[in-house]
Coordinates of C-alpha atoms in Angstrom, one line a residue:
Chain A
X27 CA -67.2 118.8 71.7
X28 CA -65.0 120.5 69.1
X29 CA -66.1 123.7 67.7
X30 CA -66.2 124.3 63.9
X31 CA -63.2 125.3 62.0
X32 CA -63.4 128.7 60.4
X33 CA -60.9 129.6 57.6
X34 CA -60.0 133.2 56.9
X35 CA -57.8 132.7 53.9
X36 CA -57.3 130.4 51.0
X37 CA -54.0 129.2 52.4
X38 CA -55.8 128.1 55.6
X39 CA -58.5 126.4 53.7
X40 CA -55.9 124.4 51.8
X41 CA -53.9 123.3 54.8
X42 CA -53.4 119.5 55.0
X43 CA -54.4 119.2 58.7
X44 CA -56.8 122.0 59.7
X45 CA -56.8 121.6 63.4
X46 CA -54.6 120.5 66.2
X47 CA -57.1 117.7 67.1
X48 CA -56.7 116.3 63.6
X49 CA -52.9 116.5 63.8
X50 CA -52.9 114.6 67.1
X51 CA -55.1 111.8 65.7
X52 CA -52.9 111.6 62.6
X53 CA -49.8 111.2 64.8
X54 CA -51.6 108.5 66.9
X55 CA -52.6 106.6 63.8
X56 CA -49.0 106.7 62.4
X57 CA -47.6 105.6 65.7
X58 CA -50.0 102.7 65.8
X59 CA -49.3 101.8 62.2
X60 CA -45.5 101.8 62.4
X61 CA -45.4 99.9 65.7
X62 CA -47.7 97.2 64.2
X63 CA -44.9 94.7 63.5
X64 CA -44.2 94.7 67.2
X65 CA -47.8 93.8 68.3
X66 CA -49.5 92.4 65.2
X67 CA -49.9 88.7 64.4
X68 CA -48.3 87.2 61.3
X69 CA -51.7 87.0 59.5
X70 CA -52.4 90.7 60.3
X71 CA -49.0 91.8 59.1
X72 CA -49.3 89.9 55.8
X73 CA -52.7 91.3 55.2
X74 CA -51.4 94.8 56.1
X75 CA -48.6 94.5 53.5
X76 CA -51.1 93.6 50.8
X77 CA -53.4 96.4 51.8
X78 CA -50.5 98.8 51.7
X79 CA -49.6 97.7 48.1
X80 CA -53.2 98.0 47.0
X81 CA -53.4 101.5 48.6
X82 CA -50.5 102.7 46.5
X83 CA -52.0 101.4 43.3
X84 CA -55.5 102.7 44.2
X85 CA -54.1 106.2 44.9
X86 CA -52.7 106.2 41.4
X87 CA -55.9 105.1 39.7
X88 CA -57.8 107.6 41.8
X89 CA -55.6 110.4 40.4
X90 CA -56.3 109.3 36.9
X91 CA -59.9 108.4 37.2
X92 CA -61.2 110.3 40.3
X93 CA -59.3 113.6 39.9
X94 CA -58.8 113.8 36.1
X95 CA -61.9 111.8 35.1
X96 CA -60.0 109.5 32.7
X97 CA -61.2 105.9 32.9
X98 CA -58.4 103.3 32.8
X99 CA -59.0 99.6 32.6
X100 CA -55.3 99.0 32.1
X101 CA -54.2 99.7 35.7
X102 CA -53.7 96.1 36.6
X103 CA -51.4 95.7 33.6
X104 CA -49.4 98.7 34.8
X105 CA -48.9 97.0 38.1
X106 CA -47.7 94.0 36.2
X107 CA -45.2 96.1 34.2
X108 CA -43.7 97.4 37.5
X109 CA -43.5 93.9 38.9
X110 CA -41.7 92.5 35.8
X111 CA -39.4 95.5 35.6
X112 CA -38.2 94.9 39.2
X113 CA -37.8 91.2 38.5
X114 CA -35.7 91.7 35.4
X115 CA -33.6 94.5 36.8
X116 CA -33.0 92.6 40.0
X117 CA -31.7 89.6 38.1
X118 CA -29.3 91.9 36.3
X119 CA -27.8 93.2 39.5
X120 CA -29.5 96.6 39.6
X121 CA -29.9 97.7 43.3
X122 CA -33.4 97.9 44.7
X123 CA -33.3 101.7 45.3
X124 CA -32.8 102.2 41.6
X125 CA -35.0 99.4 40.4
X126 CA -38.2 100.6 42.3
X127 CA -38.2 104.1 40.8
X128 CA -37.3 102.6 37.4
X129 CA -40.4 100.3 37.7
X130 CA -42.5 103.4 38.3
X131 CA -40.9 105.3 35.4
X132 CA -41.3 102.5 32.9
X133 CA -45.0 102.1 33.8
X134 CA -45.4 105.9 33.5
X135 CA -43.8 105.8 30.0
X136 CA -46.3 103.1 29.0
X137 CA -49.0 105.1 30.7
X138 CA -48.1 108.0 28.3
X139 CA -48.6 105.7 25.3
X140 CA -51.9 104.2 26.6
X141 CA -53.0 107.8 27.4
X142 CA -52.5 109.0 23.9
X143 CA -56.0 108.0 22.6
X144 CA -57.4 110.1 25.5
X145 CA -56.8 113.1 23.4
X146 CA -59.2 112.0 20.8
X147 CA -61.7 109.9 22.6
X148 CA -63.2 110.0 26.1
X149 CA -65.7 108.3 28.3
X150 CA -66.6 104.9 27.1
X151 CA -64.3 104.9 24.1
X152 CA -61.4 105.6 26.4
X153 CA -62.5 102.6 28.6
X154 CA -62.4 100.4 25.5
X155 CA -59.0 101.7 24.4
X156 CA -57.5 101.0 27.8
X157 CA -59.2 97.6 27.8
X158 CA -57.5 96.8 24.6
X159 CA -54.2 98.1 26.0
X160 CA -54.7 95.8 29.0
X161 CA -55.1 92.7 26.7
X162 CA -52.1 93.7 24.6
X163 CA -49.9 94.1 27.7
X164 CA -51.0 90.8 29.4
X165 CA -50.4 89.1 26.0
X166 CA -46.8 90.4 26.2
X167 CA -46.5 89.1 29.9
X168 CA -47.5 85.6 28.7
X169 CA -45.5 85.4 25.5
X170 CA -42.2 87.4 26.0
X171 CA -40.5 84.5 27.8
X172 CA -36.9 85.7 28.0
X173 CA -38.0 88.7 30.1
X174 CA -41.2 87.7 31.9
X175 CA -40.7 84.0 32.2
X176 CA -43.9 83.3 30.2
X177 CA -46.9 81.5 31.8
X178 CA -44.9 79.7 34.6
X179 CA -43.9 83.1 35.9
X180 CA -40.6 84.5 37.3
X181 CA -39.0 85.0 40.6
X182 CA -37.9 88.4 42.1
X183 CA -34.7 88.8 44.2
X184 CA -35.2 90.3 47.6
X185 CA -34.9 94.1 48.1
X186 CA -31.6 95.0 49.5
X187 CA -30.7 98.4 50.9
X188 CA -26.9 98.8 51.4
X189 CA -26.7 95.3 52.9
X190 CA -30.0 95.4 54.8
X191 CA -32.1 92.7 53.3
X192 CA -35.9 93.0 53.3
X193 CA -36.9 89.4 53.9
X194 CA -40.0 88.4 55.7
X195 CA -43.3 90.3 56.2
X196 CA -42.0 92.4 59.1
X197 CA -39.2 94.1 57.2
X198 CA -41.3 94.4 54.0
X199 CA -44.0 96.0 56.1
X200 CA -41.7 99.1 56.8
X201 CA -40.7 99.3 53.2
X202 CA -44.3 99.1 51.9
X203 CA -45.7 101.6 54.4
X204 CA -42.9 104.1 54.1
X205 CA -43.6 104.2 50.4
X206 CA -47.4 104.2 50.9
X207 CA -47.1 107.1 53.3
X208 CA -45.0 109.2 51.0
X209 CA -47.3 108.3 48.1
X210 CA -50.5 109.4 50.0
X211 CA -48.8 112.6 51.0
X212 CA -47.7 113.3 47.5
X213 CA -51.2 112.6 46.1
X214 CA -52.7 114.9 48.6
X215 CA -50.2 117.7 47.8
X216 CA -50.7 117.2 44.1
X217 CA -54.4 117.8 44.6
X218 CA -53.5 121.2 46.1
X219 CA -51.1 122.2 43.3
X220 CA -51.7 123.8 39.9
X221 CA -51.7 120.3 38.3
X222 CA -54.3 119.0 40.7
X223 CA -56.6 121.9 40.0
X224 CA -56.0 121.4 36.2
X225 CA -57.0 117.7 36.6
X226 CA -60.3 118.6 38.2
X227 CA -61.0 121.2 35.5
X228 CA -60.4 118.7 32.8
X229 CA -62.7 116.2 34.6
X230 CA -65.5 118.6 34.8
X231 CA -65.4 120.0 31.2
X232 CA -62.3 119.5 29.2
X233 CA -63.0 122.1 26.5
X234 CA -63.9 124.8 29.1
X235 CA -60.6 124.0 30.9
X236 CA -58.7 124.5 27.6
X237 CA -60.3 127.9 27.1
X238 CA -59.2 128.8 30.6
X239 CA -55.6 128.0 29.7
X240 CA -55.2 124.4 30.8
X241 CA -53.1 122.6 28.2
X242 CA -55.2 119.5 27.5
X243 CA -52.5 117.4 25.9
X244 CA -50.0 117.6 28.7
X245 CA -52.6 117.5 31.5
X246 CA -54.3 114.3 30.3
X247 CA -51.0 112.6 29.6
X248 CA -49.7 113.7 33.0
X249 CA -52.7 112.2 34.7
X250 CA -52.2 108.9 33.0
X251 CA -48.4 108.9 33.6
X252 CA -48.7 109.7 37.3
X253 CA -51.4 107.1 37.8
X254 CA -49.2 104.5 36.0
X255 CA -46.2 105.6 38.0
X256 CA -48.0 104.7 41.3
X257 CA -49.1 101.4 39.7
X258 CA -45.5 100.6 38.7
X259 CA -44.2 101.3 42.2
X260 CA -47.0 99.2 43.7
X261 CA -46.1 96.4 41.3
X262 CA -42.4 96.5 42.3
X263 CA -43.3 96.3 46.0
X264 CA -45.7 93.4 45.1
X265 CA -42.8 91.6 43.5
X266 CA -40.6 92.1 46.5
X267 CA -43.4 91.0 48.8
X268 CA -44.3 87.8 47.0
X269 CA -40.9 86.9 45.7
X270 CA -42.4 85.2 42.6
X271 CA -45.2 86.1 40.2
X272 CA -47.2 84.6 37.3
X273 CA -49.0 86.5 34.6
X274 CA -52.4 85.2 35.9
X275 CA -52.2 87.7 38.8
X276 CA -52.5 90.6 36.4
X277 CA -55.8 89.6 34.8
X278 CA -58.6 92.0 34.0
X279 CA -60.1 91.3 37.4
X280 CA -57.1 93.2 39.0
X281 CA -57.9 96.3 37.0
X282 CA -61.6 96.0 37.9
X283 CA -60.6 95.5 41.6
X284 CA -58.8 98.8 41.6
X285 CA -61.7 100.6 39.9
X286 CA -64.0 99.1 42.4
X287 CA -61.7 100.2 45.3
X288 CA -61.8 103.8 43.9
X289 CA -65.6 103.8 43.6
X290 CA -66.3 102.1 47.0
X291 CA -63.7 104.4 48.7
X292 CA -64.8 107.7 47.0
X293 CA -63.7 109.3 43.7
X294 CA -61.1 112.0 43.9
X295 CA -60.1 111.8 47.6
X296 CA -56.9 110.3 49.1
X297 CA -58.9 109.1 52.1
X298 CA -61.2 107.3 49.7
X299 CA -58.3 105.5 48.1
X300 CA -57.1 104.3 51.5
X301 CA -60.5 103.2 52.8
X302 CA -61.5 101.6 49.5
X303 CA -58.3 99.5 49.2
X304 CA -58.6 98.5 52.8
X305 CA -62.3 97.5 52.5
X306 CA -62.0 95.7 49.2
X307 CA -59.0 93.6 50.5
X308 CA -60.8 92.6 53.6
X309 CA -64.2 91.7 52.1
X310 CA -62.9 88.4 50.6
X311 CA -61.2 87.6 53.9
X312 CA -64.5 88.2 55.8
X313 CA -66.3 85.9 53.4
X314 CA -63.6 83.2 53.9
X315 CA -64.1 83.6 57.7
X316 CA -67.9 83.3 57.3
X317 CA -67.5 80.2 55.1
X318 CA -65.1 78.7 57.6
X319 CA -67.5 79.3 60.5
X320 CA -70.6 78.0 58.7
X321 CA -68.9 75.0 57.2
X322 CA -69.8 72.9 60.3
X323 CA -73.5 73.3 59.5
X324 CA -73.3 73.5 55.7
X325 CA -70.5 71.2 54.5
X326 CA -70.6 72.2 50.8
X327 CA -70.0 75.9 51.5
X328 CA -66.3 76.0 50.7
X329 CA -66.9 75.2 47.0
X330 CA -69.2 78.1 46.8
X331 CA -66.7 80.6 48.3
X332 CA -65.2 81.8 45.0
X333 CA -68.4 82.3 43.1
X334 CA -70.1 83.9 46.1
X335 CA -67.1 86.2 46.4
X336 CA -67.8 87.4 42.8
X337 CA -71.5 88.0 43.7
X338 CA -70.7 90.0 46.8
X339 CA -68.0 92.0 44.9
X340 CA -70.6 92.9 42.2
X341 CA -73.3 93.7 44.7
X342 CA -71.0 96.0 46.7
X343 CA -70.1 98.0 43.6
X344 CA -73.7 98.4 42.5
X345 CA -74.8 99.0 46.1
X346 CA -72.3 101.8 46.6
X347 CA -73.0 103.4 43.2
X348 CA -76.8 103.5 43.8
X349 CA -76.9 104.3 47.6
X350 CA -73.6 106.0 48.4
X351 CA -72.0 107.4 45.2
X352 CA -69.4 109.3 47.2
X353 CA -68.2 106.2 48.8
X354 CA -66.7 105.3 52.2
X355 CA -65.0 108.7 52.4
X356 CA -68.5 110.4 52.6
X357 CA -69.6 108.0 55.3
X358 CA -66.4 108.7 57.2
X359 CA -67.0 112.5 56.9
X360 CA -70.5 112.1 58.2
X361 CA -69.3 110.1 61.2
X362 CA -66.7 112.8 62.0
X363 CA -69.2 115.5 61.7
X364 CA -71.6 113.8 64.1
X365 CA -68.8 113.6 66.7
X366 CA -67.8 117.3 66.1
X367 CA -71.3 118.5 66.6
X368 CA -72.4 116.2 69.4
X369 CA -74.7 116.6 71.3
X370 CA -76.4 118.8 68.7
X371 CA -78.1 117.3 65.7
X372 CA -76.3 117.7 62.4
Chain B
X20 CA -56.5 79.8 -2.8
X21 CA -59.1 77.3 -1.7
X22 CA -57.5 77.6 1.8
X23 CA -58.1 81.3 1.6
X24 CA -61.7 80.8 0.6
X25 CA -62.3 78.3 3.3
X26 CA -60.9 80.6 6.0
X27 CA -62.9 83.6 4.6
X28 CA -66.2 81.7 4.5
X29 CA -65.7 80.3 8.1
X30 CA -64.8 83.8 9.3
X31 CA -67.8 85.4 7.7
X32 CA -70.1 82.8 9.1
X33 CA -68.8 83.2 12.6
X34 CA -69.0 87.0 12.0
X35 CA -72.7 86.6 11.7
X36 CA -73.1 85.4 15.3
X37 CA -70.7 88.1 16.4
X38 CA -73.0 90.5 14.8
X39 CA -75.8 89.3 17.1
X40 CA -73.7 90.0 20.2
X41 CA -72.7 93.4 18.7
X42 CA -76.4 94.2 18.1
X43 CA -77.0 93.4 21.8
X44 CA -74.4 96.0 22.7
X45 CA -75.4 98.6 20.2
X46 CA -79.1 98.5 21.0
X47 CA -78.4 99.5 24.6
X48 CA -75.8 102.1 23.7
X49 CA -78.0 103.7 21.2
X50 CA -81.2 103.5 23.2
X51 CA -79.9 104.5 26.7
X52 CA -76.4 105.7 26.3
X53 CA -75.0 102.9 28.5
X54 CA -72.2 100.6 27.4
X55 CA -73.2 97.3 28.8
X56 CA -70.1 95.2 29.9
X57 CA -72.5 92.5 31.1
X58 CA -73.7 91.6 27.6
X59 CA -71.4 88.5 27.6
X60 CA -72.8 87.4 31.0
X61 CA -76.4 87.9 30.0
X62 CA -75.7 85.8 26.9
X63 CA -74.1 83.1 29.0
X64 CA -77.0 83.1 31.5
X65 CA -79.5 82.7 28.7
X66 CA -77.6 79.7 27.4
X67 CA -77.5 78.2 30.9
X68 CA -81.3 78.7 31.3
X69 CA -81.7 76.9 27.9
X70 CA -79.5 74.1 29.1
X71 CA -81.4 73.7 32.4
X72 CA -84.7 73.7 30.5
X73 CA -83.7 71.0 28.0
X74 CA -81.5 68.7 30.2
X75 CA -82.5 69.3 33.8
X76 CA -86.2 69.7 33.2
X77 CA -86.4 67.7 30.0
X78 CA -88.4 70.2 28.0
X79 CA -88.5 70.3 24.2
X80 CA -85.7 72.5 22.8
X81 CA -88.0 75.2 21.4
X82 CA -90.0 75.4 24.6
X83 CA -86.8 75.7 26.7
X84 CA -85.6 78.4 24.2
X85 CA -88.8 80.5 24.7
X86 CA -88.6 79.9 28.4
X87 CA -85.1 81.2 28.7
X88 CA -85.9 84.2 26.6
X89 CA -88.8 85.0 28.9
X90 CA -86.6 84.7 32.0
X91 CA -83.9 86.9 30.5
X92 CA -86.6 89.5 29.5
X93 CA -87.8 89.6 33.1
X94 CA -84.2 89.9 34.4
X95 CA -83.5 92.8 32.0
X96 CA -86.6 94.7 33.3
X97 CA -85.5 94.2 36.9
X98 CA -81.9 95.4 36.1
X99 CA -83.1 98.4 34.2
X100 CA -85.4 99.5 37.0
X101 CA -83.2 98.7 40.0
X102 CA -79.7 99.5 38.7
X103 CA -79.6 101.7 35.6
X104 CA -82.5 104.1 36.2
X105 CA -81.2 105.3 39.6
X106 CA -77.8 105.9 37.9
X107 CA -79.0 108.0 34.9
X108 CA -77.1 111.3 34.8
X109 CA -74.2 109.9 36.8
X110 CA -70.6 110.1 35.3
X111 CA -69.7 107.5 32.7
X112 CA -67.3 105.6 35.1
X113 CA -70.2 105.0 37.5
X114 CA -72.5 103.5 34.9
X115 CA -69.6 101.5 33.4
X116 CA -68.8 100.1 36.9
X117 CA -72.4 99.2 37.5
X118 CA -72.5 97.0 34.4
X119 CA -69.2 95.4 35.5
X120 CA -70.7 94.7 38.9
X121 CA -73.7 93.2 37.2
X122 CA -71.4 91.0 35.1
X123 CA -69.6 89.9 38.3
X124 CA -72.9 89.0 40.0
X125 CA -74.2 86.9 37.1
X126 CA -70.8 85.2 36.6
X127 CA -70.6 84.3 40.3
X128 CA -74.2 83.1 40.3
X129 CA -73.7 80.9 37.3
X130 CA -70.6 79.3 38.7
X131 CA -72.3 78.8 42.1
X132 CA -75.2 76.9 40.5
X133 CA -73.6 75.1 37.5
X134 CA -69.9 75.1 38.4
X135 CA -67.0 75.6 35.9
X136 CA -67.6 72.4 33.8
X137 CA -68.3 72.5 30.1
X138 CA -71.7 71.2 29.0
X139 CA -73.0 70.6 25.5
X140 CA -76.7 71.5 25.3
X141 CA -78.8 70.0 22.4
X142 CA -78.8 72.0 19.2
X143 CA -81.8 73.7 17.8
X144 CA -80.4 73.4 14.3
X145 CA -79.4 70.4 12.1
X146 CA -75.7 69.5 12.2
X147 CA -75.3 68.1 8.6
X148 CA -72.2 69.7 7.0
X149 CA -72.3 71.3 3.6
X150 CA -69.8 70.5 0.9
X151 CA -68.9 73.3 -1.6
X152 CA -66.6 71.6 -4.0
X153 CA -63.7 70.5 -1.7
X154 CA -64.6 73.1 1.0
X155 CA -66.4 71.7 4.1
X156 CA -68.7 74.1 6.0
X157 CA -70.0 72.8 9.4
X158 CA -73.8 72.7 9.5
X159 CA -74.0 74.6 12.8
X160 CA -71.9 77.5 11.5
X161 CA -74.3 77.8 8.5
X162 CA -77.4 77.4 10.6
X163 CA -76.2 80.0 13.2
X164 CA -75.5 82.4 10.4
X165 CA -78.9 81.9 8.9
X166 CA -80.6 82.5 12.2
X167 CA -78.5 85.6 12.9
X168 CA -79.2 87.0 9.5
X169 CA -83.0 86.5 9.9
X170 CA -83.0 88.1 13.3
X171 CA -80.9 91.0 12.2
X172 CA -83.1 91.6 9.2
X173 CA -86.1 91.5 11.4
X174 CA -84.6 94.1 13.7
X175 CA -83.7 96.4 10.9
X176 CA -87.3 96.2 9.6
X177 CA -88.7 96.7 13.1
X178 CA -86.7 99.9 13.6
X179 CA -87.6 101.2 10.2
X180 CA -91.3 100.5 9.8
X181 CA -93.0 99.7 13.1
X182 CA -94.4 102.4 15.4
X183 CA -92.6 101.1 18.5
X184 CA -89.4 100.9 16.5
X185 CA -89.7 104.5 15.4
X186 CA -90.5 105.5 19.0
X187 CA -87.3 103.7 20.2
X188 CA -85.2 105.5 17.6
X189 CA -86.8 108.8 18.6
X190 CA -85.9 108.2 22.3
X191 CA -82.4 107.2 21.3
X192 CA -81.7 110.4 19.3
X193 CA -83.3 112.9 21.7
X194 CA -85.0 111.8 24.9
X195 CA -86.4 115.2 25.9
X196 CA -88.0 115.9 22.5
X197 CA -89.3 112.4 22.4
X198 CA -91.0 112.9 25.8
X199 CA -92.6 116.1 24.7
X200 CA -94.1 114.2 21.7
X201 CA -95.8 111.8 24.1
X202 CA -93.4 108.9 24.0
X203 CA -93.0 107.2 27.4
X204 CA -89.2 107.2 27.8
X205 CA -89.1 104.9 30.8
X206 CA -91.0 102.3 28.8
X207 CA -88.9 102.8 25.7
X208 CA -85.7 102.3 27.7
X209 CA -87.1 99.2 29.4
X210 CA -88.0 97.8 26.1
X211 CA -84.5 98.5 24.8
X212 CA -83.0 96.4 27.6
X213 CA -85.5 93.6 27.0
X214 CA -84.7 93.5 23.3
X215 CA -81.0 93.5 23.9
X216 CA -81.4 90.7 26.5
X217 CA -83.4 88.6 23.9
X218 CA -80.8 89.1 21.2
X219 CA -78.1 88.2 23.6
X220 CA -79.9 85.0 24.6
X221 CA -80.3 83.9 21.0
X222 CA -76.6 84.5 20.4
X223 CA -75.7 82.6 23.6
X224 CA -77.8 79.6 22.7
X225 CA -76.4 79.5 19.2
X226 CA -72.8 79.7 20.4
X227 CA -73.3 77.3 23.3
X228 CA -75.0 74.6 21.1
X229 CA -72.1 74.7 18.6
X230 CA -69.1 75.4 20.8
X231 CA -70.1 74.1 24.2
X232 CA -71.3 75.9 27.3
X233 CA -69.0 77.0 30.1
X234 CA -68.4 80.2 32.1
X235 CA -65.7 81.1 29.5
X236 CA -68.5 81.9 27.1
X237 CA -68.9 85.3 28.6
X238 CA -65.4 86.5 27.9
X239 CA -65.9 85.8 24.2
X240 CA -68.1 88.9 24.2
X241 CA -65.2 91.2 25.1
X242 CA -63.7 90.6 21.6
X243 CA -66.9 92.0 20.1
X244 CA -65.7 95.5 21.2
X245 CA -63.5 95.4 18.1
X246 CA -66.5 95.1 15.9
X247 CA -68.5 97.8 17.7
X248 CA -65.7 100.3 17.7
X249 CA -64.9 99.6 14.0
X250 CA -68.6 100.0 13.1
X251 CA -69.2 103.1 15.2
X252 CA -70.9 102.5 18.5
X253 CA -74.3 104.0 17.6
X254 CA -74.8 102.4 14.2
X255 CA -76.7 99.1 13.9
X256 CA -75.7 98.6 10.3
X257 CA -72.1 99.5 11.2
X258 CA -72.0 96.9 13.9
X259 CA -73.2 94.2 11.4
X260 CA -70.8 95.1 8.6
X261 CA -67.9 95.5 11.1
X262 CA -68.7 92.1 12.8
X263 CA -68.4 90.4 9.4
X264 CA -65.1 92.2 8.7
X265 CA -63.7 91.4 12.2
X266 CA -64.8 87.7 11.9
X267 CA -63.0 87.5 8.5
X268 CA -59.8 89.1 9.8
X269 CA -59.8 86.9 12.9
X270 CA -60.3 83.7 10.9
X271 CA -57.5 84.7 8.5
X272 CA -55.2 85.6 11.4
X273 CA -56.0 82.3 13.1
X274 CA -55.5 80.4 9.8
X275 CA -52.2 82.0 8.8
X276 CA -50.6 83.2 12.1
X277 CA -51.8 80.5 14.4
X278 CA -54.5 80.3 17.1
X279 CA -52.7 82.6 19.6
X280 CA -53.3 85.6 17.4
X281 CA -57.0 85.3 18.2
X282 CA -56.2 86.6 21.7
X283 CA -54.8 89.8 20.5
X284 CA -55.9 90.7 16.9
X285 CA -59.2 92.2 17.9
X286 CA -57.6 94.5 20.4
X287 CA -54.8 95.7 18.1
X288 CA -57.6 96.5 15.6
X289 CA -59.4 98.5 18.4
X290 CA -56.4 100.5 19.2
X291 CA -55.7 101.3 15.6
X292 CA -59.2 102.4 14.9
X293 CA -59.4 104.6 18.0
X294 CA -56.3 106.4 17.0
X295 CA -57.1 106.8 13.3
X296 CA -60.9 107.2 13.2
X297 CA -62.5 107.1 16.7
X298 CA -66.1 107.3 15.6
X299 CA -65.8 104.2 13.4
X300 CA -67.0 103.7 9.8
X301 CA -70.6 104.4 10.2
X302 CA -70.8 106.2 13.6
X303 CA -71.9 109.8 14.1
X304 CA -69.1 112.2 14.6
X305 CA -69.8 113.7 18.0
X306 CA -69.8 117.5 18.2
X307 CA -69.5 118.9 21.7
X308 CA -70.9 122.2 22.8
X309 CA -69.8 124.1 25.9

């Protein structure tokens, strides 16, 4: 049994890891994660890479939507912008360590433009504005053939760091998870900073925040830009991981996927982004496994897999919203508390 | 010139059906403050029910039409009670995602039962085309417009003169005051969902019987956002006028710029309006208090 943690100052309250137990668990988790290419199967590694990419993008959307309360349905398109930037720069001989940040920066610049209506409209109007931006961007992906390769798609050269080439899932794994770890740490630290507190103030009541001295224009635009930066970096890594991409990948369903991951995980928490992305990536896999197992008794089940996936996806979103609005992060917190207080009742 | 008139007429006629879809959106937004991203899917589901009634069960078209409306009304009641009422008072993003989840469930369900093929259900209306000089107007377009106009006229009268319609408007403008005056808010919101579902079904059946029925029908509804934003989200009249305008602009764009422009014109319109005049032509300008 671990006793409760009592904070005596604001600084202690805001610490990233509030106890030595937590620090030790974190270290164990990181050790397990970064030795995974040594013990994991090929399937597990490929899935882990996809989860890592989704975690980065979800962290970004959670900053925009969860922390600052600005709905964005254009997140999938920002991921696409990052991916195409890396593809185009890679073909023109720009090294990977420049191309990846450039992908993030270009996405962030577009995020600023898309975020502009957020000054005049909010809530549902903002959702529609970002929806429109999403369709305009995907239209560009399909039609601007010299740069994006049009509907057939384009290929992306491998990432290459001073002669070390990231080919194969094992090498990409380290690239993706190093970036994901830094991204998560940065998101957590942003939440503790002046900007993170301004985001929350804007989310709760933007005019009150303005009266308290938060500059609405720059705060809202910053929230959009940072979210889009994460999406751009995730898109770049996605490009390096797959090696080729078509505009179909960045359909509206991708934006909805990230929103769903944010909601299922928990709005406004870093842990929620990680758990949400993990959960939402593995649900279709679990369904596929279930369909595979039951196909010997019900032969037609494979054809139903895709539609049933949609049904389960929708049911999960609604189920979490109605029964657990704070998401997986809240469930995780409850489980932790139970262990802390055991054998006493919470 | 005759080309211009032909494009304009066709655009205005298709705008009439768009107005029905827009009405389905606006009813719910005005009545319950929810923007329903599942309107397209409800519309599609109603059309599939109609198809199943006429082709699979061999019912007469009007009987199948009434049957599909009844099923959609039932579904709307269940959705309102089970999904939207527990979420009242939650942040906008939660309610928005709930309707997206609903859309996903309906879409998946339809594909699981009927697959992704295109069907052509029997029409309710005559197909004889109309010749105006040298301009040819397809019969279905004209019939669809007539039905839409009748239905919209009926709705406007209902909201203006009937006691239930006035109660619905009262609930929409101020739920708390409406409740103190003895209006049952839960019942009013349920009725709003049912009415919106019925309008959606009519739109779905009309579109499906003239343009064919496939799961793609649902995505057509997303373009309607242009009309709603232009008209102002909370104005029924605005939605109708704006639908006609958007239908007209779309048809002109498709006629002169090529079919691809149809994918993007509505969204460019949306962005322009939101930056210039976010509350639309007829919408109420929101005033926020602290």
